[in-house]
Amino acid sequence: DTGVSQDPRHKITKRGQNVTFRCDPISEHNRLYWYRQTLGQGPEFLTYFQNEAQLEKSRLLSDRFSAERPKGSFSTLEIQRTEQGDSAMYLCASSLDLEGGYTFGSGTRLTVV
Amino acid sequence: DAKTTQPPSMDCAEGRAANLPCNHSTISGNEYVYWYRQIHSQGPQYIIHGLKNNETNEMASLIITEDRKSSTLILPHATLRDTAVYYCIVRVGGAQKLVFGQGTRLTINP
C-alpha cells in the first residue's frame, strides 16, 4: 500500500449532473478526511470519518454533498446537481491517530461546465 | 484554532538552507504547530510537527520559540524539488481538522 488513492484524477461534467468520487485510504488508517481546494487557496475541510462514522461536517458541505464510508475502508463523495462553483480539487486524506500527520491523496479535479 | 501568518512568497538558492517563518502569536498551550507543503498539482505532504521542543526529521527541522509565538521551518539543503507552497498550521491536540491558510510559496532557484 503506497498511499491514499483517489479516483478519478480528473472529471469534467455538465452543470446539473451528479458526480461521485472515490478515496481509498492507507489500509491501517481509521480516520479519513475530505477537503476541497480552489485555485490559489489552501485546502478547506469538508468532512471527517472515524471508521464508518461521519463525525464532523463543515458548513461548506451543503445538502447537495454527501459522503459515505460504508465499511470503514474506502469512502465516496457525491455531489448532486453540480454547479459551476463546485469546480475545485477534492482532496482525501487519512491518518492513524489524532496527533500525527495526515497522508493526502493527489486529489480529483472537478470542472463543471 | 489559532491563526497563523506567513510571508506570501520567498526565494532561496539551490543548496542553501531555506528558513520559512510563521507567526502564531495567539497559540494556546495545547496547540501543536504543523507544517505541510504542496507541490503543484499534488495533495499536501506532511513535513513535521511539534508542541514545544524543536523537532528534526529526514525532511526538515522545526524551531519553535520559547514563548511559542513563532516558529521556523528549516530545509537544510534546498533542492529544486523543494519548490512548493508551505503551510504552517496550528492545531489543537486531538482536533480532527487542519485549517490551512494561504501559505508561503517557496521558489528554489538554480
CSV table of N, CA, C and O in Angstrom, one decimal, chain A residues 9-112:
chain,number,residue,atom,x,y,z
A,9,ARG,N,-8.9,11.0,-11.4
A,9,ARG,CA,-8.0,12.2,-11.2
A,9,ARG,C,-8.6,13.5,-11.7
A,9,ARG,O,-8.4,14.5,-11.2
A,10,HIS,N,-9.3,13.3,-12.8
A,10,HIS,CA,-10.0,14.5,-13.4
A,10,HIS,C,-11.4,14.1,-13.8
A,10,HIS,O,-11.7,13.0,-14.2
A,11,LYS,N,-12.3,15.1,-13.6
A,11,LYS,CA,-13.7,14.9,-14.0
A,11,LYS,C,-14.3,16.1,-14.6
A,11,LYS,O,-14.2,17.2,-13.9
A,12,ILE,N,-14.8,16.1,-15.8
A,12,ILE,CA,-15.5,17.2,-16.4
A,12,ILE,C,-16.9,16.8,-16.5
A,12,ILE,O,-17.3,15.7,-17.0
A,13,THR,N,-17.8,17.7,-16.0
A,13,THR,CA,-19.2,17.3,-16.0
A,13,THR,C,-20.0,18.6,-16.4
A,13,THR,O,-19.6,19.7,-16.2
A,14,LYS,N,-21.2,18.3,-16.9
A,14,LYS,CA,-22.1,19.4,-17.2
A,14,LYS,C,-22.9,19.8,-15.9
A,14,LYS,O,-23.2,19.0,-15.1
A,15,ARG,N,-23.2,21.1,-15.9
A,15,ARG,CA,-23.9,21.6,-14.7
A,15,ARG,C,-25.2,20.9,-14.6
A,15,ARG,O,-25.9,20.6,-15.6
A,16,GLY,N,-25.5,20.5,-13.4
A,16,GLY,CA,-26.8,19.8,-13.1
A,16,GLY,C,-26.6,18.3,-13.0
A,16,GLY,O,-27.5,17.6,-12.5
A,17,GLN,N,-25.5,17.8,-13.5
A,17,GLN,CA,-25.2,16.3,-13.4
A,17,GLN,C,-24.7,16.0,-12.0
A,17,GLN,O,-24.2,16.8,-11.2
A,18,ASN,N,-24.8,14.7,-11.6
A,18,ASN,CA,-24.3,14.2,-10.4
A,18,ASN,C,-22.9,13.6,-10.6
A,18,ASN,O,-22.7,13.0,-11.7
A,19,VAL,N,-22.0,13.7,-9.7
A,19,VAL,CA,-20.7,13.1,-9.8
A,19,VAL,C,-20.4,12.4,-8.5
A,19,VAL,O,-20.9,12.8,-7.4
A,20,THR,N,-19.6,11.4,-8.6
A,20,THR,CA,-19.1,10.6,-7.4
A,20,THR,C,-17.6,10.4,-7.5
A,20,THR,O,-17.1,10.0,-8.5
A,21,PHE,N,-16.9,10.7,-6.4
A,21,PHE,CA,-15.5,10.4,-6.3
A,21,PHE,C,-15.2,9.4,-5.3
A,21,PHE,O,-16.0,9.2,-4.3
A,22,ARG,N,-14.1,8.6,-5.5
A,22,ARG,CA,-13.8,7.6,-4.6
A,22,ARG,C,-12.4,7.8,-3.9
A,22,ARG,O,-11.5,8.4,-4.6
A,23,CYS,N,-12.3,7.5,-2.7
A,23,CYS,CA,-11.0,7.6,-2.0
A,23,CYS,C,-10.7,6.2,-1.3
A,23,CYS,O,-11.5,5.7,-0.6
A,24,ASP,N,-9.5,5.7,-1.5
A,24,ASP,CA,-9.0,4.6,-0.8
A,24,ASP,C,-7.9,5.0,0.1
A,24,ASP,O,-6.8,5.3,-0.4
A,25,PRO,N,-8.1,5.0,1.4
A,25,PRO,CA,-7.1,5.4,2.3
A,25,PRO,C,-6.0,4.4,2.5
A,25,PRO,O,-6.1,3.3,2.0
A,26,ILE,N,-5.0,4.7,3.3
A,26,ILE,CA,-4.0,3.7,3.7
A,26,ILE,C,-4.7,2.7,4.6
A,26,ILE,O,-5.5,3.1,5.4
A,27,SER,N,-4.5,1.5,4.3
A,27,SER,CA,-5.3,0.4,4.9
A,27,SER,C,-5.4,0.4,6.4
A,27,SER,O,-6.5,0.1,6.9
A,28,GLU,N,-4.4,0.7,7.1
A,28,GLU,CA,-4.5,0.7,8.6
A,28,GLU,C,-5.0,2.0,9.2
A,28,GLU,O,-5.1,2.1,10.4
A,29,HIS,N,-5.2,3.0,8.4
A,29,HIS,CA,-5.7,4.3,8.9
A,29,HIS,C,-7.2,4.2,9.1
A,29,HIS,O,-8.0,3.9,8.2
A,30,ASN,N,-7.6,4.6,10.3
A,30,ASN,CA,-9.1,4.5,10.6
A,30,ASN,C,-9.7,5.9,10.4
A,30,ASN,O,-11.0,6.0,10.5
A,31,ARG,N,-8.9,6.9,10.2
A,31,ARG,CA,-9.5,8.3,10.1
A,31,ARG,C,-9.4,8.7,8.6
A,31,ARG,O,-8.3,8.5,8.0
A,32,LEU,N,-10.4,9.3,8.1
A,32,LEU,CA,-10.5,9.7,6.7
A,32,LEU,C,-11.1,11.1,6.6
A,32,LEU,O,-12.1,11.4,7.3
A,33,TYR,N,-10.5,11.9,5.8
A,33,TYR,CA,-11.0,13.3,5.7
A,33,TYR,C,-11.2,13.7,4.2
A,33,TYR,O,-10.4,13.2,3.3
A,34,TRP,N,-12.1,14.6,4.0
A,34,TRP,CA,-12.3,15.2,2.7
A,34,TRP,C,-12.1,16.7,2.8
A,34,TRP,O,-12.6,17.3,3.7
A,35,TYR,N,-11.3,17.2,1.8
A,35,TYR,CA,-11.1,18.7,1.7
A,35,TYR,C,-11.4,19.1,0.3
A,35,TYR,O,-11.4,18.3,-0.6
A,36,ARG,N,-11.6,20.4,0.1
A,36,ARG,CA,-11.8,21.0,-1.2
A,36,ARG,C,-10.8,22.2,-1.3
A,36,ARG,O,-10.6,22.9,-0.3
A,37,GLN,N,-10.2,22.3,-2.5
A,37,GLN,CA,-9.3,23.4,-2.7
A,37,GLN,C,-9.6,24.0,-4.1
A,37,GLN,O,-9.6,23.4,-5.1
A,38,THR,N,-9.8,25.3,-4.0
A,38,THR,CA,-10.0,26.1,-5.2
A,38,THR,C,-8.7,26.8,-5.5
A,38,THR,O,-7.8,26.9,-4.7
A,39,LEU,N,-8.6,27.3,-6.8
A,39,LEU,CA,-7.3,27.8,-7.3
A,39,LEU,C,-6.8,29.0,-6.4
A,39,LEU,O,-7.5,29.9,-6.1
A,40,GLY,N,-5.6,28.8,-6.0
A,40,GLY,CA,-4.9,29.9,-5.3
A,40,GLY,C,-5.2,29.9,-3.8
A,40,GLY,O,-4.7,30.8,-3.0
A,41,GLN,N,-6.0,29.0,-3.3
A,41,GLN,CA,-6.4,28.9,-1.9
A,41,GLN,C,-5.9,27.7,-1.3
A,41,GLN,O,-5.6,26.7,-1.9
A,42,GLY,N,-5.8,27.7,0.1
A,42,GLY,CA,-5.4,26.5,0.8
A,42,GLY,C,-6.6,25.5,0.8
A,42,GLY,O,-7.8,25.9,0.6
A,43,PRO,N,-6.4,24.3,1.1
A,43,PRO,CA,-7.5,23.3,1.2
A,43,PRO,C,-8.4,23.7,2.4
A,43,PRO,O,-8.0,24.2,3.4
A,44,GLU,N,-9.7,23.4,2.1
A,44,GLU,CA,-10.8,23.7,3.1
A,44,GLU,C,-11.4,22.4,3.6
A,44,GLU,O,-11.8,21.5,2.7
A,45,PHE,N,-11.6,22.2,4.9
A,45,PHE,CA,-12.1,21.0,5.4
A,45,PHE,C,-13.6,20.8,5.0
A,45,PHE,O,-14.4,21.8,5.1
A,46,LEU,N,-13.9,19.6,4.6
A,46,LEU,CA,-15.3,19.3,4.3
A,46,LEU,C,-15.9,18.4,5.4
A,46,LEU,O,-17.0,18.6,5.9
A,47,THR,N,-15.3,17.2,5.6
A,47,THR,CA,-15.9,16.2,6.5
A,47,THR,C,-14.8,15.2,7.0
A,47,THR,O,-13.8,15.1,6.4
A,48,TYR,N,-15.2,14.5,8.0
A,48,TYR,CA,-14.2,13.6,8.7
A,48,TYR,C,-15.0,12.3,9.1
A,48,TYR,O,-16.1,12.4,9.6
A,49,PHE,N,-14.3,11.2,8.9
A,49,PHE,CA,-14.8,9.9,9.3
A,49,PHE,C,-13.8,9.2,10.3
A,49,PHE,O,-12.6,9.3,10.1
A,50,GLN,N,-14.4,8.6,11.3
A,50,GLN,CA,-13.6,7.7,12.1
A,50,GLN,C,-14.2,6.3,11.9
A,50,GLN,O,-15.4,6.1,12.3
A,51,ASN,N,-13.5,5.4,11.3
A,51,ASN,CA,-14.1,4.2,10.8
A,51,ASN,C,-15.2,4.5,9.9
A,51,ASN,O,-15.1,5.3,9.0
A,52,GLU,N,-16.4,3.9,10.1
A,52,GLU,CA,-17.5,4.2,9.2
A,52,GLU,C,-18.4,5.4,9.7
A,52,GLU,O,-19.3,5.8,9.0
A,53,ALA,N,-18.1,6.0,10.8
A,53,ALA,CA,-18.9,7.0,11.4
A,53,ALA,C,-18.4,8.4,10.9
A,53,ALA,O,-17.3,8.7,11.0
A,54,GLN,N,-19.4,9.2,10.4
A,54,GLN,CA,-19.1,10.5,9.9
A,54,GLN,C,-19.2,11.4,11.2
A,54,GLN,O,-20.4,11.7,11.6
A,55,LEU,N,-18.2,12.0,11.7
A,55,LEU,CA,-18.2,12.6,13.0
A,55,LEU,C,-18.2,14.1,12.9
A,55,LEU,O,-18.6,14.8,13.9
A,56,GLU,N,-17.8,14.7,11.8
A,56,GLU,CA,-17.9,16.2,11.6
A,56,GLU,C,-18.1,16.5,10.2
A,56,GLU,O,-17.6,15.9,9.3
A,57,LYS,N,-18.9,17.6,10.0
A,57,LYS,CA,-19.2,18.1,8.7
A,57,LYS,C,-19.1,19.6,8.7
A,57,LYS,O,-19.6,20.2,9.6
A,58,SER,N,-18.4,20.1,7.7
A,58,SER,CA,-18.3,21.6,7.6
A,58,SER,C,-19.6,22.2,7.0
A,58,SER,O,-20.4,21.5,6.3
A,59,ARG,N,-19.8,23.5,7.3
A,59,ARG,CA,-20.9,24.2,6.7
A,59,ARG,C,-20.8,24.3,5.2
A,59,ARG,O,-21.7,24.6,4.5
A,60,LEU,N,-19.6,24.1,4.7
A,60,LEU,CA,-19.3,24.1,3.3
A,60,LEU,C,-20.0,22.9,2.6
A,60,LEU,O,-20.3,22.9,1.4
A,61,LEU,N,-20.3,21.9,3.4
A,61,LEU,CA,-20.9,20.7,2.8
A,61,LEU,C,-22.4,20.9,2.8
A,61,LEU,O,-23.2,20.5,3.7
A,62,SER,N,-22.9,21.4,1.6
A,62,SER,CA,-24.3,21.7,1.5
A,62,SER,C,-25.1,20.4,1.4
A,62,SER,O,-24.5,19.3,1.2
A,63,ASP,N,-26.4,20.5,1.3
A,63,ASP,CA,-27.2,19.3,1.2
A,63,ASP,C,-27.1,18.6,-0.2
A,63,ASP,O,-27.6,17.5,-0.4
A,64,ARG,N,-26.4,19.2,-1.1
A,64,ARG,CA,-26.1,18.6,-2.4
A,64,ARG,C,-24.9,17.6,-2.3
A,64,ARG,O,-24.7,16.8,-3.2
A,65,PHE,N,-24.2,17.7,-1.2
A,65,PHE,CA,-23.0,16.9,-1.0
A,65,PHE,C,-23.3,15.8,0.0
A,65,PHE,O,-23.9,16.0,1.0
A,66,SER,N,-22.8,14.6,-0.3
A,66,SER,CA,-22.9,13.5,0.7
A,66,SER,C,-21.7,12.7,0.6
A,66,SER,O,-21.2,12.4,-0.4
A,67,ALA,N,-21.2,12.2,1.8
A,67,ALA,CA,-20.1,11.4,1.9
A,67,ALA,C,-20.4,10.2,2.7
A,67,ALA,O,-21.2,10.2,3.6
A,68,GLU,N,-19.8,9.1,2.3
A,68,GLU,CA,-20.0,7.8,3.0
A,68,GLU,C,-18.7,7.1,3.1
A,68,GLU,O,-17.8,7.2,2.3
A,69,ARG,N,-18.7,6.2,4.1
A,69,ARG,CA,-17.6,5.3,4.3
A,69,ARG,C,-18.1,4.0,4.8
A,69,ARG,O,-18.0,3.7,6.0
A,70,PRO,N,-18.8,3.3,4.0
A,70,PRO,CA,-19.7,2.2,4.4
A,70,PRO,C,-19.1,1.1,5.3
A,70,PRO,O,-19.7,0.6,6.2
A,71,LYS,N,-17.9,0.7,5.0
A,71,LYS,CA,-17.3,-0.4,5.8
A,71,LYS,C,-16.0,0.1,6.5
A,71,LYS,O,-15.2,-0.7,6.9
A,72,GLY,N,-15.9,1.4,6.6
A,72,GLY,CA,-14.7,1.9,7.3
A,72,GLY,C,-13.5,1.8,6.5
A,72,GLY,O,-12.4,1.9,7.1
A,73,SER,N,-13.6,1.5,5.2
A,73,SER,CA,-12.4,1.4,4.4
A,73,SER,C,-12.4,2.6,3.4
A,73,SER,O,-12.1,3.7,3.7
A,74,PHE,N,-12.9,2.3,2.1
A,74,PHE,CA,-12.9,3.4,1.1
A,74,PHE,C,-14.1,4.3,1.5
A,74,PHE,O,-15.0,4.0,2.2
A,75,SER,N,-14.0,5.5,0.8
A,75,SER,CA,-15.0,6.5,1.0
A,75,SER,C,-15.5,7.0,-0.3
A,75,SER,O,-14.7,7.0,-1.3
A,76,THR,N,-16.7,7.5,-0.4
A,76,THR,CA,-17.2,8.2,-1.6
A,76,THR,C,-17.7,9.5,-1.3
A,76,THR,O,-18.3,9.7,-0.2
A,77,LEU,N,-17.5,10.5,-2.2
A,77,LEU,CA,-18.1,11.8,-2.0
A,77,LEU,C,-18.9,12.1,-3.3
A,77,LEU,O,-18.4,12.0,-4.4
A,78,GLU,N,-20.2,12.3,-3.0
A,78,GLU,CA,-21.1,12.6,-4.2
A,78,GLU,C,-21.6,14.0,-4.1
A,78,GLU,O,-21.9,14.5,-3.1
A,79,ILE,N,-21.6,14.6,-5.3
A,79,ILE,CA,-22.2,15.9,-5.4
A,79,ILE,C,-23.4,15.8,-6.4
A,79,ILE,O,-23.2,15.4,-7.5
A,80,GLN,N,-24.5,16.2,-5.9
A,80,GLN,CA,-25.7,16.2,-6.8
A,80,GLN,C,-26.0,17.6,-7.4
A,80,GLN,O,-25.6,18.6,-6.8
A,81,ARG,N,-26.5,17.5,-8.6
A,81,ARG,CA,-26.9,18.8,-9.3
A,81,ARG,C,-25.7,19.8,-9.2
A,81,ARG,O,-25.8,20.9,-8.7
A,82,THR,N,-24.6,19.4,-9.8
A,82,THR,CA,-23.4,20.2,-9.8
A,82,THR,C,-23.7,21.6,-10.3
A,82,THR,O,-24.4,21.8,-11.2
A,83,GLU,N,-22.9,22.5,-9.7
A,83,GLU,CA,-22.9,23.9,-10.1
A,83,GLU,C,-21.5,24.3,-10.5
A,83,GLU,O,-20.5,23.7,-10.1
A,84,GLN,N,-21.4,25.4,-11.2
A,84,GLN,CA,-20.0,25.8,-11.6
A,84,GLN,C,-19.2,26.1,-10.4
A,84,GLN,O,-17.9,25.9,-10.5
A,85,GLY,N,-19.7,26.6,-9.3
A,85,GLY,CA,-19.0,26.9,-8.1
A,85,GLY,C,-18.4,25.7,-7.4
A,85,GLY,O,-17.6,25.8,-6.5
A,86,ASP,N,-18.9,24.5,-7.9
A,86,ASP,CA,-18.3,23.2,-7.3
A,86,ASP,C,-17.0,22.9,-8.0
A,86,ASP,O,-16.3,22.0,-7.5
A,87,SER,N,-16.6,23.6,-9.0
A,87,SER,CA,-15.3,23.3,-9.7
A,87,SER,C,-14.2,23.5,-8.7
A,87,SER,O,-14.0,24.6,-8.1
A,88,ALA,N,-13.4,22.5,-8.5
A,88,ALA,CA,-12.3,22.6,-7.5
A,88,ALA,C,-11.6,21.3,-7.5
A,88,ALA,O,-11.9,20.3,-8.2
A,89,MET,N,-10.5,21.2,-6.7
A,89,MET,CA,-9.8,20.0,-6.4
A,89,MET,C,-10.4,19.4,-5.1
A,89,MET,O,-10.5,20.1,-4.1
A,90,TYR,N,-10.8,18.1,-5.2
A,90,TYR,CA,-11.3,17.5,-4.0
A,90,TYR,C,-10.2,16.5,-3.5
A,90,TYR,O,-9.8,15.6,-4.2
A,91,LEU,N,-9.8,16.7,-2.3
A,91,LEU,CA,-8.7,16.0,-1.7
A,91,LEU,C,-9.2,15.1,-0.6
A,91,LEU,O,-10.0,15.5,0.2
A,92,CYS,N,-8.6,13.9,-0.5
A,92,CYS,CA,-8.9,12.9,0.5
A,92,CYS,C,-7.6,12.7,1.3
A,92,CYS,O,-6.5,12.8,0.7
A,93,ALA,N,-7.7,12.5,2.6
A,93,ALA,CA,-6.6,12.3,3.4
A,93,ALA,C,-6.9,11.2,4.5
A,93,ALA,O,-8.1,11.0,4.8
A,94,SER,N,-5.9,10.5,5.0
A,94,SER,CA,-6.2,9.6,6.0
A,94,SER,C,-5.1,9.7,7.1
A,94,SER,O,-4.0,10.2,6.8
A,95,SER,N,-5.4,9.2,8.3
A,95,SER,CA,-4.5,9.2,9.4
A,95,SER,C,-4.8,8.1,10.3
A,95,SER,O,-5.9,7.6,10.4
A,96,LEU,N,-3.7,7.8,11.1
A,96,LEU,CA,-3.9,6.6,12.0
A,96,LEU,C,-4.2,7.1,13.4
A,96,LEU,O,-5.0,6.5,14.1
A,97,ASP,N,-3.7,8.3,13.8
A,97,ASP,CA,-4.0,8.8,15.1
A,97,ASP,C,-4.3,10.2,15.1
A,97,ASP,O,-4.2,10.9,14.0
A,98,LEU,N,-4.6,10.8,16.2
A,98,LEU,CA,-5.0,12.2,16.3
A,98,LEU,C,-3.8,13.2,16.1
A,98,LEU,O,-4.0,14.3,15.6
A,99,GLU,N,-2.7,12.8,16.6
A,99,GLU,CA,-1.6,13.8,16.7
A,99,GLU,C,-0.8,13.8,15.4
A,99,GLU,O,-0.3,14.8,15.0
A,100,GLY,N,-0.6,12.7,14.8
A,100,GLY,CA,0.3,12.6,13.6
A,100,GLY,C,-0.2,13.3,12.4
A,100,GLY,O,-1.3,13.8,12.4
A,101,GLY,N,0.7,13.3,11.4
A,101,GLY,CA,0.3,14.0,10.2
A,101,GLY,C,-0.7,13.2,9.3
A,101,GLY,O,-0.8,12.0,9.5
A,102,TYR,N,-1.4,13.9,8.5
A,102,TYR,CA,-2.2,13.2,7.5
A,102,TYR,C,-1.4,12.8,6.3
A,102,TYR,O,-0.5,13.4,5.9
A,103,THR,N,-1.9,11.8,5.6
A,103,THR,CA,-1.4,11.5,4.3
A,103,THR,C,-2.5,11.8,3.3
A,103,THR,O,-3.6,11.3,3.4
A,104,PHE,N,-2.2,12.7,2.4
A,104,PHE,CA,-3.2,13.2,1.4
A,104,PHE,C,-3.0,12.4,0.1
A,104,PHE,O,-1.9,12.0,-0.3
A,105,GLY,N,-4.1,12.2,-0.6
A,105,GLY,CA,-4.1,11.7,-2.0
A,105,GLY,C,-3.8,12.9,-3.0
A,105,GLY,O,-3.6,14.0,-2.5
A,106,SER,N,-3.7,12.5,-4.2
A,106,SER,CA,-3.4,13.5,-5.3
A,106,SER,C,-4.6,14.3,-5.7
A,106,SER,O,-4.5,15.3,-6.4
A,107,GLY,N,-5.8,13.9,-5.2
A,107,GLY,CA,-7.0,14.7,-5.5
A,107,GLY,C,-7.7,14.3,-6.8
A,107,GLY,O,-7.2,13.7,-7.7
A,108,THR,N,-9.0,14.8,-6.8
A,108,THR,CA,-9.8,14.7,-8.0
A,108,THR,C,-10.1,16.1,-8.4
A,108,THR,O,-10.7,16.9,-7.6
A,109,ARG,N,-9.7,16.5,-9.6
A,109,ARG,CA,-10.0,17.8,-10.1
A,109,ARG,C,-11.3,17.8,-10.9
A,109,ARG,O,-11.5,17.1,-11.9
A,110,LEU,N,-12.3,18.5,-10.3
A,110,LEU,CA,-13.6,18.6,-10.9
A,110,LEU,C,-13.8,19.9,-11.7
A,110,LEU,O,-13.5,21.0,-11.1
A,111,THR,N,-14.2,19.8,-12.9
A,111,THR,CA,-14.6,21.0,-13.7
A,111,THR,C,-16.0,20.9,-14.1
A,111,THR,O,-16.4,19.9,-14.8
A,112,VAL,N,-16.8,21.9,-13.7
A,112,VAL,CA,-18.3,21.9,-14.1
A,112,VAL,C,-18.5,22.9,-15.2
A,112,VAL,O,-18.1,24.1,-15.0
